[in-house]
XYZ file of N, CA and C in Angstrom:
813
model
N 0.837 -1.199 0.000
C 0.000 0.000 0.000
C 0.876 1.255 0.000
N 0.283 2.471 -0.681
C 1.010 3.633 -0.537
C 1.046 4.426 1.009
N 2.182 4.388 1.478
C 2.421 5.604 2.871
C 1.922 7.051 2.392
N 1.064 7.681 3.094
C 0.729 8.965 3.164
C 0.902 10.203 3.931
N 2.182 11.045 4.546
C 2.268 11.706 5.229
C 1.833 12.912 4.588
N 0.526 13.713 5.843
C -0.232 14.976 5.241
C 0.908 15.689 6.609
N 1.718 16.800 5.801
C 2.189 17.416 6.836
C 1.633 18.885 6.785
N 0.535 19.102 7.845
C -0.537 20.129 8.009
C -2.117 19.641 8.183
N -2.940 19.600 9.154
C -3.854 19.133 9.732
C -5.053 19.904 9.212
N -4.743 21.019 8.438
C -6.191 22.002 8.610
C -7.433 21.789 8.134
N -7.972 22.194 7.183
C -9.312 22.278 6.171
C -9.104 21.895 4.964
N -7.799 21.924 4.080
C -7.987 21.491 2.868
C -7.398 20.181 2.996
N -6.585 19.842 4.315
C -6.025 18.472 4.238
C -7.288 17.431 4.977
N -7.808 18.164 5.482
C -9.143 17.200 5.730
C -9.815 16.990 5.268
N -10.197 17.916 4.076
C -10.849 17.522 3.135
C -9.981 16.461 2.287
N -9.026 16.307 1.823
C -8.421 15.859 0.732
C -8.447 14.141 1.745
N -8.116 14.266 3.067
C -8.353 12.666 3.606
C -9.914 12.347 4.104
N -10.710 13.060 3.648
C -12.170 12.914 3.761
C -12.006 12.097 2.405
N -11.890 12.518 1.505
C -12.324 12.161 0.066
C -11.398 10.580 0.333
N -10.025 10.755 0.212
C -9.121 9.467 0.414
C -9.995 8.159 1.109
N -10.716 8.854 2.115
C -10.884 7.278 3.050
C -12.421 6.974 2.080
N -13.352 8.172 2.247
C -14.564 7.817 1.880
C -14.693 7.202 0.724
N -13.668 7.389 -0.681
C -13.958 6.890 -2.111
C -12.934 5.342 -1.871
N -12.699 5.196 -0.599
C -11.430 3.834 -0.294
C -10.420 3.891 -1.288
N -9.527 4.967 -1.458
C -8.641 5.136 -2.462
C -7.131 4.131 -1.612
N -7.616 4.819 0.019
C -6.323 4.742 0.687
C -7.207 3.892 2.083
N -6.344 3.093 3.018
C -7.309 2.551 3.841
C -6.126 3.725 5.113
N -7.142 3.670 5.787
C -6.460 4.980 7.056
C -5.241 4.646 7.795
N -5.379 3.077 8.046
C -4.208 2.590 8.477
C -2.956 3.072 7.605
N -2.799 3.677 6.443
C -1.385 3.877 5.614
C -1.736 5.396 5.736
N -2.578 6.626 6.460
C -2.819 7.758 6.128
C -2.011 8.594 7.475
N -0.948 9.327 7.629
C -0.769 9.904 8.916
C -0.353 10.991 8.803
N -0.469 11.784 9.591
C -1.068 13.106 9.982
C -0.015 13.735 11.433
N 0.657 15.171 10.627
C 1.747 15.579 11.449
C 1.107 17.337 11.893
N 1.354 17.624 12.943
C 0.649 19.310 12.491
C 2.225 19.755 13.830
N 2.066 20.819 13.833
C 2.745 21.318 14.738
C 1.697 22.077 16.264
N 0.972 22.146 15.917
C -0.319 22.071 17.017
C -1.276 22.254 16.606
N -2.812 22.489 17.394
C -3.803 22.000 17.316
C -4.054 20.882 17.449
N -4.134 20.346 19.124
C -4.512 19.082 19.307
C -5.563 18.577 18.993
N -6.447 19.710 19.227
C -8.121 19.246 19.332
C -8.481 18.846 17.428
N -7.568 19.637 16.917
C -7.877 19.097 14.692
C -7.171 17.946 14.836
N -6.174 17.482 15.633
C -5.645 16.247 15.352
C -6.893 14.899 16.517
N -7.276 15.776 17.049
C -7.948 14.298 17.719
C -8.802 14.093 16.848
N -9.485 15.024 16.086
C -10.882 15.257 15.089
C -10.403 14.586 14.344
N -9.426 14.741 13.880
C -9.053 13.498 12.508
C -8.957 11.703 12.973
N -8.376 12.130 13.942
C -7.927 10.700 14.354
C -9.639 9.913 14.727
N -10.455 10.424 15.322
C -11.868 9.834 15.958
C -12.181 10.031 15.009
N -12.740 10.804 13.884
C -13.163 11.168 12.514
C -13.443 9.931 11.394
N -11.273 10.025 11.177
C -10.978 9.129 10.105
C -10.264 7.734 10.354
N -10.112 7.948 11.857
C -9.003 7.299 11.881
C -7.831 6.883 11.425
N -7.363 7.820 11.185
C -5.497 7.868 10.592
C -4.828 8.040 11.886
N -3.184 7.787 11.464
C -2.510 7.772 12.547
C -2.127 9.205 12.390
N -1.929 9.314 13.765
C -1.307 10.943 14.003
C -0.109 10.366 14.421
N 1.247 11.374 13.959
C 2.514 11.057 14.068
C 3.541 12.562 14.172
N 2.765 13.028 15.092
C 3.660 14.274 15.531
C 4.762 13.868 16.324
N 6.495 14.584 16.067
C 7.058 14.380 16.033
C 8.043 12.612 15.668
N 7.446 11.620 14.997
C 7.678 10.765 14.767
C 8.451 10.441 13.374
N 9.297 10.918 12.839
C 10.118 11.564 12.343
C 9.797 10.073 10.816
N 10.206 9.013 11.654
C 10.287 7.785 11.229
C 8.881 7.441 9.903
N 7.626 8.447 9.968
C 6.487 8.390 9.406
C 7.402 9.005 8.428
N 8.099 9.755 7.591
C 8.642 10.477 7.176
C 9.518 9.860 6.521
N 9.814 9.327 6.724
C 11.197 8.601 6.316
C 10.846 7.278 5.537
N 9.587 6.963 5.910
C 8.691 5.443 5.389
C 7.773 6.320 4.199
N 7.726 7.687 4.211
C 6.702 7.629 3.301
C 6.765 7.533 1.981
N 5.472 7.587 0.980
C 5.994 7.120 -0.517
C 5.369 8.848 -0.954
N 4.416 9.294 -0.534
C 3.948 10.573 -0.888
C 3.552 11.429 0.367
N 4.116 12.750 0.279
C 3.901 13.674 1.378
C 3.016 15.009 1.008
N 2.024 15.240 1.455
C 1.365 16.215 0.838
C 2.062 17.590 1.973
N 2.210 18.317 1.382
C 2.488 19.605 1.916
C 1.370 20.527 2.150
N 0.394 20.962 3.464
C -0.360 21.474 3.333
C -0.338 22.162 4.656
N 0.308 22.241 5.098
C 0.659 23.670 6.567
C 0.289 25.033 5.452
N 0.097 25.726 6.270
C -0.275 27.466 6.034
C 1.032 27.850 5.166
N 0.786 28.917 4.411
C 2.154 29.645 3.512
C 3.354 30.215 4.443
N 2.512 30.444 5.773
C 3.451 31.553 6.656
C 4.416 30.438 7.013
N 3.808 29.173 7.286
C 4.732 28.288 8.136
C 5.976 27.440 7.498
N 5.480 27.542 6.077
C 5.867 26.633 4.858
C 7.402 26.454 4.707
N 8.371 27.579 4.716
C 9.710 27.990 4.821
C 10.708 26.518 6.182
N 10.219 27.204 7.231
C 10.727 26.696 8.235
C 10.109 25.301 8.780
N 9.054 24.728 8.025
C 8.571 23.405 8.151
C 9.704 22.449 6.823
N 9.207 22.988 5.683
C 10.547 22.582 4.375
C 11.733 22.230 5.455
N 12.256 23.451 6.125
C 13.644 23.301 6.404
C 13.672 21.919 7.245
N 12.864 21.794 8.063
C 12.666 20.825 9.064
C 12.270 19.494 8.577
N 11.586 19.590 7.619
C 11.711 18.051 6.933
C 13.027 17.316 5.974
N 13.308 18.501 5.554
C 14.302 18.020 4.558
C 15.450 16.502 5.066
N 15.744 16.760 6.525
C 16.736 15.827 6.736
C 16.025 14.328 6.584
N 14.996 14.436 6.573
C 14.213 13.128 7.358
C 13.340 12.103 6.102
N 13.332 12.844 5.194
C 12.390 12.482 4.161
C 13.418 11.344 2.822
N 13.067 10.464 2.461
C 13.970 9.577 1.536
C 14.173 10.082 0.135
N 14.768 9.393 -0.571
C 14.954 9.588 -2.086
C 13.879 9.551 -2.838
N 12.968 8.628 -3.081
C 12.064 8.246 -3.208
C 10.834 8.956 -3.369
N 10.783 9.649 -2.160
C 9.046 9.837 -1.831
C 8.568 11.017 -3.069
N 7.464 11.007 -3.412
C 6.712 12.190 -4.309
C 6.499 13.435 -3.211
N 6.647 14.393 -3.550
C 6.454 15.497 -2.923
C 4.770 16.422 -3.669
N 3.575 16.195 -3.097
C 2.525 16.857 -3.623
C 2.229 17.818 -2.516
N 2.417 19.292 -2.887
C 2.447 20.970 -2.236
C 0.597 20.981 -2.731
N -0.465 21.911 -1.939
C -1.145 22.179 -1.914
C -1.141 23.511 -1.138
N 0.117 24.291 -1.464
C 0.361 25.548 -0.686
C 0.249 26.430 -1.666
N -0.649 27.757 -1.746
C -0.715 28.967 -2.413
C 0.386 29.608 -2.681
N 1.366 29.746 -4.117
C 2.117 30.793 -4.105
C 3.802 29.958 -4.101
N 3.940 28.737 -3.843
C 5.277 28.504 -3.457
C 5.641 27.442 -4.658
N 6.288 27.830 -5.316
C 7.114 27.123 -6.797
C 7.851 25.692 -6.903
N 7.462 25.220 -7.634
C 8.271 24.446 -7.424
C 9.666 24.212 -7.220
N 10.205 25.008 -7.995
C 11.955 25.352 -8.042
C 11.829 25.385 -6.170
N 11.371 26.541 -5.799
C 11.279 26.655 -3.952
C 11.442 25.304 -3.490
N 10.369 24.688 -3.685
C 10.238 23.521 -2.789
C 11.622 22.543 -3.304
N 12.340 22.426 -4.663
C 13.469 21.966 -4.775
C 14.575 22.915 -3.562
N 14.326 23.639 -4.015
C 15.805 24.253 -3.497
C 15.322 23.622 -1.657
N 14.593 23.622 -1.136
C 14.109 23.157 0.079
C 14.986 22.155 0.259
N 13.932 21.441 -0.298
C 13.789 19.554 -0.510
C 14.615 18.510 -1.388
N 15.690 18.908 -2.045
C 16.775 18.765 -2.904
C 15.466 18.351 -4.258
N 16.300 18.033 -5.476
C 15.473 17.418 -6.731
C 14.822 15.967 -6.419
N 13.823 15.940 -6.263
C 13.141 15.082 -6.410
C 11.660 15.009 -6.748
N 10.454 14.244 -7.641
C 9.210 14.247 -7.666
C 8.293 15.165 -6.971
N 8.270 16.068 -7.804
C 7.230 17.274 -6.783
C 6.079 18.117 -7.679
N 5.096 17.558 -7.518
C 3.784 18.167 -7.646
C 2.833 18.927 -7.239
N 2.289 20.468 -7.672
C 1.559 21.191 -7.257
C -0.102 21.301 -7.274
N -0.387 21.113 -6.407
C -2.130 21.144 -6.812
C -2.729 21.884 -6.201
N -3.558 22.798 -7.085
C -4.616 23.969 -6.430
C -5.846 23.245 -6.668
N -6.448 23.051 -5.146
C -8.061 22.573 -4.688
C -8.783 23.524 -4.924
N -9.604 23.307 -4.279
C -10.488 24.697 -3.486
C -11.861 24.078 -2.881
N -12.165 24.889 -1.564
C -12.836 24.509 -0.391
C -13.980 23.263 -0.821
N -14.601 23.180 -1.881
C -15.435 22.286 -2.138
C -15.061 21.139 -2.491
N -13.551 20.704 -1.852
C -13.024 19.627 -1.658
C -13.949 18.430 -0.717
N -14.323 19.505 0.458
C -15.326 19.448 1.555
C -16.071 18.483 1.200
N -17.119 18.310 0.129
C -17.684 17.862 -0.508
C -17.829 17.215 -1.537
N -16.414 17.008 -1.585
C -16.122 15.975 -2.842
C -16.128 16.901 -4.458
N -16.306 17.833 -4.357
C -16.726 18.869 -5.865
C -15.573 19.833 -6.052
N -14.337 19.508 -6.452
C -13.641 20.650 -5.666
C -13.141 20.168 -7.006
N -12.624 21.567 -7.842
C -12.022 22.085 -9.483
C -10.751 21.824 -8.984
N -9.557 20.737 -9.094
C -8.069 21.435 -8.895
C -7.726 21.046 -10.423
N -6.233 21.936 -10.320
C -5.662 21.861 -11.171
C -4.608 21.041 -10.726
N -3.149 20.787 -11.378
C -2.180 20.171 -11.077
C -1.132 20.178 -11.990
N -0.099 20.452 -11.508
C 1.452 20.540 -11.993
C 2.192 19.458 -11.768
N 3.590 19.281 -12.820
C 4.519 18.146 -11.975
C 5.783 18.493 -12.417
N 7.002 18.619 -11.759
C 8.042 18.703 -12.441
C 8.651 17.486 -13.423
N 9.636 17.580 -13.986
C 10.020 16.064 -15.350
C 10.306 15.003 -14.079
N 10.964 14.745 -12.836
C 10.955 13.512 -12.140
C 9.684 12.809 -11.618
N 8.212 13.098 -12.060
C 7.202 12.537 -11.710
C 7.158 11.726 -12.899
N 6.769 10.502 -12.383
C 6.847 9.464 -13.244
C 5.348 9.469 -13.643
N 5.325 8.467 -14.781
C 3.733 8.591 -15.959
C 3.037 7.590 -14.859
N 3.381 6.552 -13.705
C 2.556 5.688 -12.908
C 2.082 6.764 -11.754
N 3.141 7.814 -10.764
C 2.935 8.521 -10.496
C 2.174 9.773 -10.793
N 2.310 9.659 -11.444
C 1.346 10.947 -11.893
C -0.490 10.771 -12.847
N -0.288 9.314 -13.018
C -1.775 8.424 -12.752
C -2.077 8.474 -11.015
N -1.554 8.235 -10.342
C -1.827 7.944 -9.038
C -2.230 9.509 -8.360
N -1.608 10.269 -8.399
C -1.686 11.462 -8.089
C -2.845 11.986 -8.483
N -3.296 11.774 -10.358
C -4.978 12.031 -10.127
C -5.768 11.344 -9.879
N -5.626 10.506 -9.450
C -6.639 9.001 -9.003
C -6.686 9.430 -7.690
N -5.830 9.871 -6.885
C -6.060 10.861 -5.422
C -6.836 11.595 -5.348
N -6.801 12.587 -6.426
C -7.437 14.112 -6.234
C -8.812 13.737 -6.881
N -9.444 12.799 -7.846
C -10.492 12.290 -8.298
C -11.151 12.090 -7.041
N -10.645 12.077 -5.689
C -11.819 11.769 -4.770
C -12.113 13.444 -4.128
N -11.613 13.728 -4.460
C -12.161 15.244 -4.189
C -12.938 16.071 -5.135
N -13.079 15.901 -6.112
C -13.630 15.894 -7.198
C -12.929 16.198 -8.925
N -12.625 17.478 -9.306
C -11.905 16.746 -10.913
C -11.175 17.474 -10.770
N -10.026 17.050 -11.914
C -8.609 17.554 -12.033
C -8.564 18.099 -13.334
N -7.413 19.086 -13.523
C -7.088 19.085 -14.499
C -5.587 19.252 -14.456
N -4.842 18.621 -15.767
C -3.628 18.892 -15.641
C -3.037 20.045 -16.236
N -2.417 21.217 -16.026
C -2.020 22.562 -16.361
C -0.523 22.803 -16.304
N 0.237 23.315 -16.802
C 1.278 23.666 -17.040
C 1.309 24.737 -15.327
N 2.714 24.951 -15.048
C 2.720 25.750 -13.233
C 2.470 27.195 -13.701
N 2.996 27.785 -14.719
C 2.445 28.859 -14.862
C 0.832 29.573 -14.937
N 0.334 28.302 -15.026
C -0.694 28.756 -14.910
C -1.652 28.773 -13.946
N -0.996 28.091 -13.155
C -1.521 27.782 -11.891
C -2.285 29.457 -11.049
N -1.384 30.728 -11.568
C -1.802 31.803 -11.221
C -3.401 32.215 -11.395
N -3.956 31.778 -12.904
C -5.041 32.103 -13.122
C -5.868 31.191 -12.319
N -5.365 29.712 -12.542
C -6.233 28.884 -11.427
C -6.622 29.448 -10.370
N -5.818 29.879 -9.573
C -5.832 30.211 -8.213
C -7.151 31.285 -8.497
N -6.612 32.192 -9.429
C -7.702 33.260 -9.284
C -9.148 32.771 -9.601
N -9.207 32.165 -10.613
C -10.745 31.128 -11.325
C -10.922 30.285 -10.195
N -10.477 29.100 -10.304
C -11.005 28.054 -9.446
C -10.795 27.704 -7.835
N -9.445 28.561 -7.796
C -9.466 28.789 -6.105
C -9.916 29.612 -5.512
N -9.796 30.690 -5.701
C -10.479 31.275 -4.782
C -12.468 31.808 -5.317
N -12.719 31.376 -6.747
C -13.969 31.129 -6.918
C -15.477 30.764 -5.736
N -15.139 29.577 -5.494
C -16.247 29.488 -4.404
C -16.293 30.910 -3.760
N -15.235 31.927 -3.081
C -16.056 33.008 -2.560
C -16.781 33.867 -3.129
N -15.939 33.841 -4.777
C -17.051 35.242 -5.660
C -18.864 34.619 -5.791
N -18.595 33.027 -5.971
C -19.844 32.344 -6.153
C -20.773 32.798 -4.595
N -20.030 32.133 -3.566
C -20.840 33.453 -2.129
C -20.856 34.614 -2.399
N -20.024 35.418 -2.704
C -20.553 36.826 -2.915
C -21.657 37.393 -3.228
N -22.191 36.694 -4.559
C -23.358 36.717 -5.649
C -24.302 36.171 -4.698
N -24.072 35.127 -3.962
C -25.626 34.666 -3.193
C -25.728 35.062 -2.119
N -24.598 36.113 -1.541
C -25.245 37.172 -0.694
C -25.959 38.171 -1.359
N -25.714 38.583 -2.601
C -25.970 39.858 -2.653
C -27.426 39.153 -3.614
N -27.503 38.448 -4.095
C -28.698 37.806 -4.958
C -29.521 37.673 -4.110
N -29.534 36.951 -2.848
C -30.087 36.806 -1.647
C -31.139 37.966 -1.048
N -29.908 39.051 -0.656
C -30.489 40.410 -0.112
C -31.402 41.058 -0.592
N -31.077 41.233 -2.217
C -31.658 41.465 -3.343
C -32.981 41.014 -3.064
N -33.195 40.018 -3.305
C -34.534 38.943 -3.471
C -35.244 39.727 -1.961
N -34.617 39.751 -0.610
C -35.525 39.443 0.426
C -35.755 41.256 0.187
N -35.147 42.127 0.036
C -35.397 43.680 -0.143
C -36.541 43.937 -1.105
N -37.096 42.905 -2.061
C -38.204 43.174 -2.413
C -39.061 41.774 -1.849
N -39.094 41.589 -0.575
C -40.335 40.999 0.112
C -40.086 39.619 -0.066
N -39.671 38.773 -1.137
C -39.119 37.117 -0.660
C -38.500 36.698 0.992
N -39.338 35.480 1.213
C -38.691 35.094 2.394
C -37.294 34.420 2.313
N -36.317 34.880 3.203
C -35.098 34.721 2.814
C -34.623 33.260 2.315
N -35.087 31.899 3.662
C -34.563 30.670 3.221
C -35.778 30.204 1.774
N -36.595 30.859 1.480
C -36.982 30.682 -0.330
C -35.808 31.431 -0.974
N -35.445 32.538 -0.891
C -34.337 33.167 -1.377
C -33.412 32.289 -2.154
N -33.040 31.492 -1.085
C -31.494 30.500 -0.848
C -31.892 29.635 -1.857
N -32.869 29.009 -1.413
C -33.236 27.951 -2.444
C -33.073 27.992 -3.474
N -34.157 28.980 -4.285
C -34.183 29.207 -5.289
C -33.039 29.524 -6.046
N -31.877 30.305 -5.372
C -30.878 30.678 -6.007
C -30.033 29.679 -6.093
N -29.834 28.700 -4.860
C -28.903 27.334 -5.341
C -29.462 26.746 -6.331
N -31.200 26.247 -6.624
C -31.372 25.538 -7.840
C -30.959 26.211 -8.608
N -31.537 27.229 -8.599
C -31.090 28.102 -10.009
C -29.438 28.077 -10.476
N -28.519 27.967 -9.702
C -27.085 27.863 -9.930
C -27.041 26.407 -10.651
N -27.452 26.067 -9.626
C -27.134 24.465 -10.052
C -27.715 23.633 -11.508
N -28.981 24.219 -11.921
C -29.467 24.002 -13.020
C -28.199 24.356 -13.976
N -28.200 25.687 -14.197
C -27.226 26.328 -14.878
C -26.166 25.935 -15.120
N -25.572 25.118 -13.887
C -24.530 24.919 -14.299
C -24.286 23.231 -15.041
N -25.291 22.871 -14.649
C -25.813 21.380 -15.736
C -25.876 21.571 -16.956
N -26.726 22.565 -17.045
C -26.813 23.299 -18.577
C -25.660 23.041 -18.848
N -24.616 24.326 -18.253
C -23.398 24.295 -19.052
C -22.297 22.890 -19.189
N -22.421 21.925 -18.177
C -21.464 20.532 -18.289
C -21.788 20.191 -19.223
N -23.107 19.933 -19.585
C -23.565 19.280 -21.190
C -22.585 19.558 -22.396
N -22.086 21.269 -22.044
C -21.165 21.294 -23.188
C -21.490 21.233 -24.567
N -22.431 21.455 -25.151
C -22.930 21.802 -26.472
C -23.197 22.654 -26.413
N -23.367 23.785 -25.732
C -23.766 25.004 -25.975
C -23.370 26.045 -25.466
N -22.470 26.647 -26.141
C -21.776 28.223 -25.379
C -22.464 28.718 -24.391
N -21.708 29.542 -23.490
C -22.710 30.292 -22.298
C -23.440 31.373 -22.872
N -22.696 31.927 -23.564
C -23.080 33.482 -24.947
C -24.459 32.802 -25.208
N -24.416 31.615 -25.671
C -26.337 30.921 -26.292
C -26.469 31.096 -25.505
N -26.569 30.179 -24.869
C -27.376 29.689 -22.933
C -27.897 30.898 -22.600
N -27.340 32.093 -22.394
C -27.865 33.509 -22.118
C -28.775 34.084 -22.937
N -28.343 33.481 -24.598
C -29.668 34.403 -25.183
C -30.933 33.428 -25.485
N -30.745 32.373 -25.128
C -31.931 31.712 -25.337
C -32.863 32.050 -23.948
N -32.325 32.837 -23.058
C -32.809 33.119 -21.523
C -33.590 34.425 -21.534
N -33.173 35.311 -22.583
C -32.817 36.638 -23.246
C -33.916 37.309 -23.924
N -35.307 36.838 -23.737
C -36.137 37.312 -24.420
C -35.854 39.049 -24.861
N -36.526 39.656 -26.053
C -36.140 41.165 -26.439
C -37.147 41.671 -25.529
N -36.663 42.552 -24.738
C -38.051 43.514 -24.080
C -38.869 42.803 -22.787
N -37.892 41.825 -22.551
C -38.300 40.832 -21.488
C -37.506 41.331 -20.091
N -37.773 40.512 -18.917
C -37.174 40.852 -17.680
C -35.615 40.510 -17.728
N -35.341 39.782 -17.994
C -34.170 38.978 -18.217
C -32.895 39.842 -19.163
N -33.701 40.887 -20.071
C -33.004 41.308 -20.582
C -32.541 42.947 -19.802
N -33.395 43.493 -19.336
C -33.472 44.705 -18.419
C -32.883 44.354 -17.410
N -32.692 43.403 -16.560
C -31.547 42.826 -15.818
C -29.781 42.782 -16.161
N -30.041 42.316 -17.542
C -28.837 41.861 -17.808
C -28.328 43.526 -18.761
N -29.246 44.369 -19.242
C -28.822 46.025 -19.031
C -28.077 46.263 -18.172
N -28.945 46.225 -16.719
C -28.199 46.843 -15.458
C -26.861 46.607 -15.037
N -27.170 45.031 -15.403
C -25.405 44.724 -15.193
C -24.268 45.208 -15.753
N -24.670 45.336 -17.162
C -24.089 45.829 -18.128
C -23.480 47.481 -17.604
N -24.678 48.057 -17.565
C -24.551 49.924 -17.265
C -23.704 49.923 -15.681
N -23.670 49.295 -14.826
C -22.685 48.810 -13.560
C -21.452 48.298 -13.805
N -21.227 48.118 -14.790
C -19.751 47.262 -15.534
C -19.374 45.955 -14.867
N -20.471 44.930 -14.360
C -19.841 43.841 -13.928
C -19.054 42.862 -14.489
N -19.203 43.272 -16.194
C -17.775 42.825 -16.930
C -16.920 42.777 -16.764
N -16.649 44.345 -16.288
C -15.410 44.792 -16.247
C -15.173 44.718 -14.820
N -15.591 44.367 -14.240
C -15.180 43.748 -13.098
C -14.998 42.656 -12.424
N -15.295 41.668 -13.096
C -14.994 40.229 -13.000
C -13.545 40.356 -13.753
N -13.585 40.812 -15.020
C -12.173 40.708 -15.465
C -10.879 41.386 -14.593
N -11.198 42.442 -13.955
C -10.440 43.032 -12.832
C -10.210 42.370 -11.601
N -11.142 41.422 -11.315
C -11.341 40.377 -9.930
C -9.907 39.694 -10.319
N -10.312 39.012 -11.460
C -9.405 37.669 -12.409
C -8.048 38.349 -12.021
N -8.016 39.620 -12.819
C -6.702 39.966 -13.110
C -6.222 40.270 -11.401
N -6.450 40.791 -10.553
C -5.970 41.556 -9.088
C -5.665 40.118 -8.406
N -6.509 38.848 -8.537
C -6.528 37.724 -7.571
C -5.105 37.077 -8.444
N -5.391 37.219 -9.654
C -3.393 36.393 -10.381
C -2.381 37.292 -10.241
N -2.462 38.401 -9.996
C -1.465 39.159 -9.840
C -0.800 38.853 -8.619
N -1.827 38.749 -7.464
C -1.519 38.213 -5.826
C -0.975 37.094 -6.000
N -1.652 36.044 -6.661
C -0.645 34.966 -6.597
C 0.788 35.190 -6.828
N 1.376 35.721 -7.824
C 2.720 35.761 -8.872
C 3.394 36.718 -7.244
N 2.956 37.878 -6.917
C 3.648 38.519 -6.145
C 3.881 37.468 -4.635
N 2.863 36.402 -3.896
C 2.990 36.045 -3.058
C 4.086 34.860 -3.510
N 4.088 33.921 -4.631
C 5.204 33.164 -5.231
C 6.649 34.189 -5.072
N 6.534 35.534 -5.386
C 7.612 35.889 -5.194
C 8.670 36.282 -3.701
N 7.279 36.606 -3.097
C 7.914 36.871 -1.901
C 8.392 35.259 -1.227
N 8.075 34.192 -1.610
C 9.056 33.002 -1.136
C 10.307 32.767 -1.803
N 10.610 33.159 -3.167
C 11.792 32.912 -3.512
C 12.858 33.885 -3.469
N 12.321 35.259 -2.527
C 12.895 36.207 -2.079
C 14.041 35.933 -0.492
């Protein structure tokens, strides 16, 4: 069986060993779990999922075949430094850290198998968009295995690292612009007299339809909109307003300000 050291306990690594145990990719007995504190997230995992927790046990480390990197960005530097002695020739290195390069994590971790993957929170739930990088030492079995991992969180795609910037901006940090809209769609709705949890509803089906529509994939979103689009209809006096508000031009400004953060926070680690 494959060894799994998640070194970082938080929310996206619980999600990512939520998905692991629940789709039986990995059985828990090979899954262990290092944090530098937070006892009470490590007991949650352990009663949860039952994986082994192996803080300070150096030896989990040294046995493993893949280590996911998923501590916070702040901590990322001086955790690298601290693994480096302990970790084998061997093991795959998969980062799920915002912003930190691969070259970084070499210069860390000497050359060896190292893969980047941007989730995002609807990992939670098994629905979660990542993308994924690999440097040339990930092997073609490895790097089957690696998306056969992230398939339990939901889909992958494979992307070149440069691009990982726009990812971040599209598909990572997405789920919040998608909250944004169903706060403000929400408010919207109850400010002219809808009761709020009808509000909700309606607006998740309504997302969710939509976005069925669009998986189908035969039909541009540009259609999809004008077949919605009657002339002189509500739908279209709506989609005016948006227009005369420039939410065009502000989604494209979202895109562009959220990849820019990435590239500058990548930089401040290889600084």
């Amino acid at each position: 069986m494959t060894n799994i050291v998640f070194v970082g306990a938080g929310a996206m690594a619980e999600a990512i060993i939520n998905g692991l145990t629940k789709e039986e990719k990995i059985s828990p007995t090979f899954i262990h779990v290092m944090n530098k504190s937070d006892d009470r997230q490590l007991a949650h995992l352990k009663e949860t999922y039952n994986v082994q927790i192996v803080c300070g046990q150096r030896k989990a480390l040294t046995e493993a075949d893949i280590i996911f990197l998923a501590m916070k960005p702040k901590d990322a530097n001086n955790a690298l430094t601290s693994l480096a002695p302990y970790i084998n020739n061997k093991v795959t290195i998969i980062s799920v850290i915002a912003g930190i390069s691969i070259q970084t994590i070499t210069n860390s971790l000497g050359n060896r198998p190292i893969a980047r993957v941007m989730p995002n929170t609807s990992a939670a739930v098994g629905m979660s968009a990542s993308a994924v990088c690999w440097n040339a030492l990930v092997s073609e079995d490895s790097k089957l295995l690696i998306i056969n991992l992230l398939e339990s969180i939901g889909t992958v795609k494979v992307v070149a690292e440069e691009d990982l910037h726009v990812v971040t901006a599209l598909s990572g940090s997405g789920p919040a612009y998608f909250y944004f809209f169903a706060e403000q769609f929400e408010s919207a709705a109850v400010e002219h007299g809808l009761d709020k949890g009808d509000a909700r509803q309606l607006f998740i089906q309504t997302m969710e339809g939509a976005a069925q529509m669009l998986k189908k994939g035969d039909v541009e979103p540009k259609e999809l909109r004008r077949r919605v689009t009657s002339p002189g209809g509500t739908t279209e006096a709506g989609i005016e307003q948006l227009m005369e508000h420039q939410v065009r031009e502000a989604i494209f400004a979202c895109i562009h300000a959220a990849q820019n953060r990435s590239r500058e926070l990548g930089k401040l680690f290889e600084s």
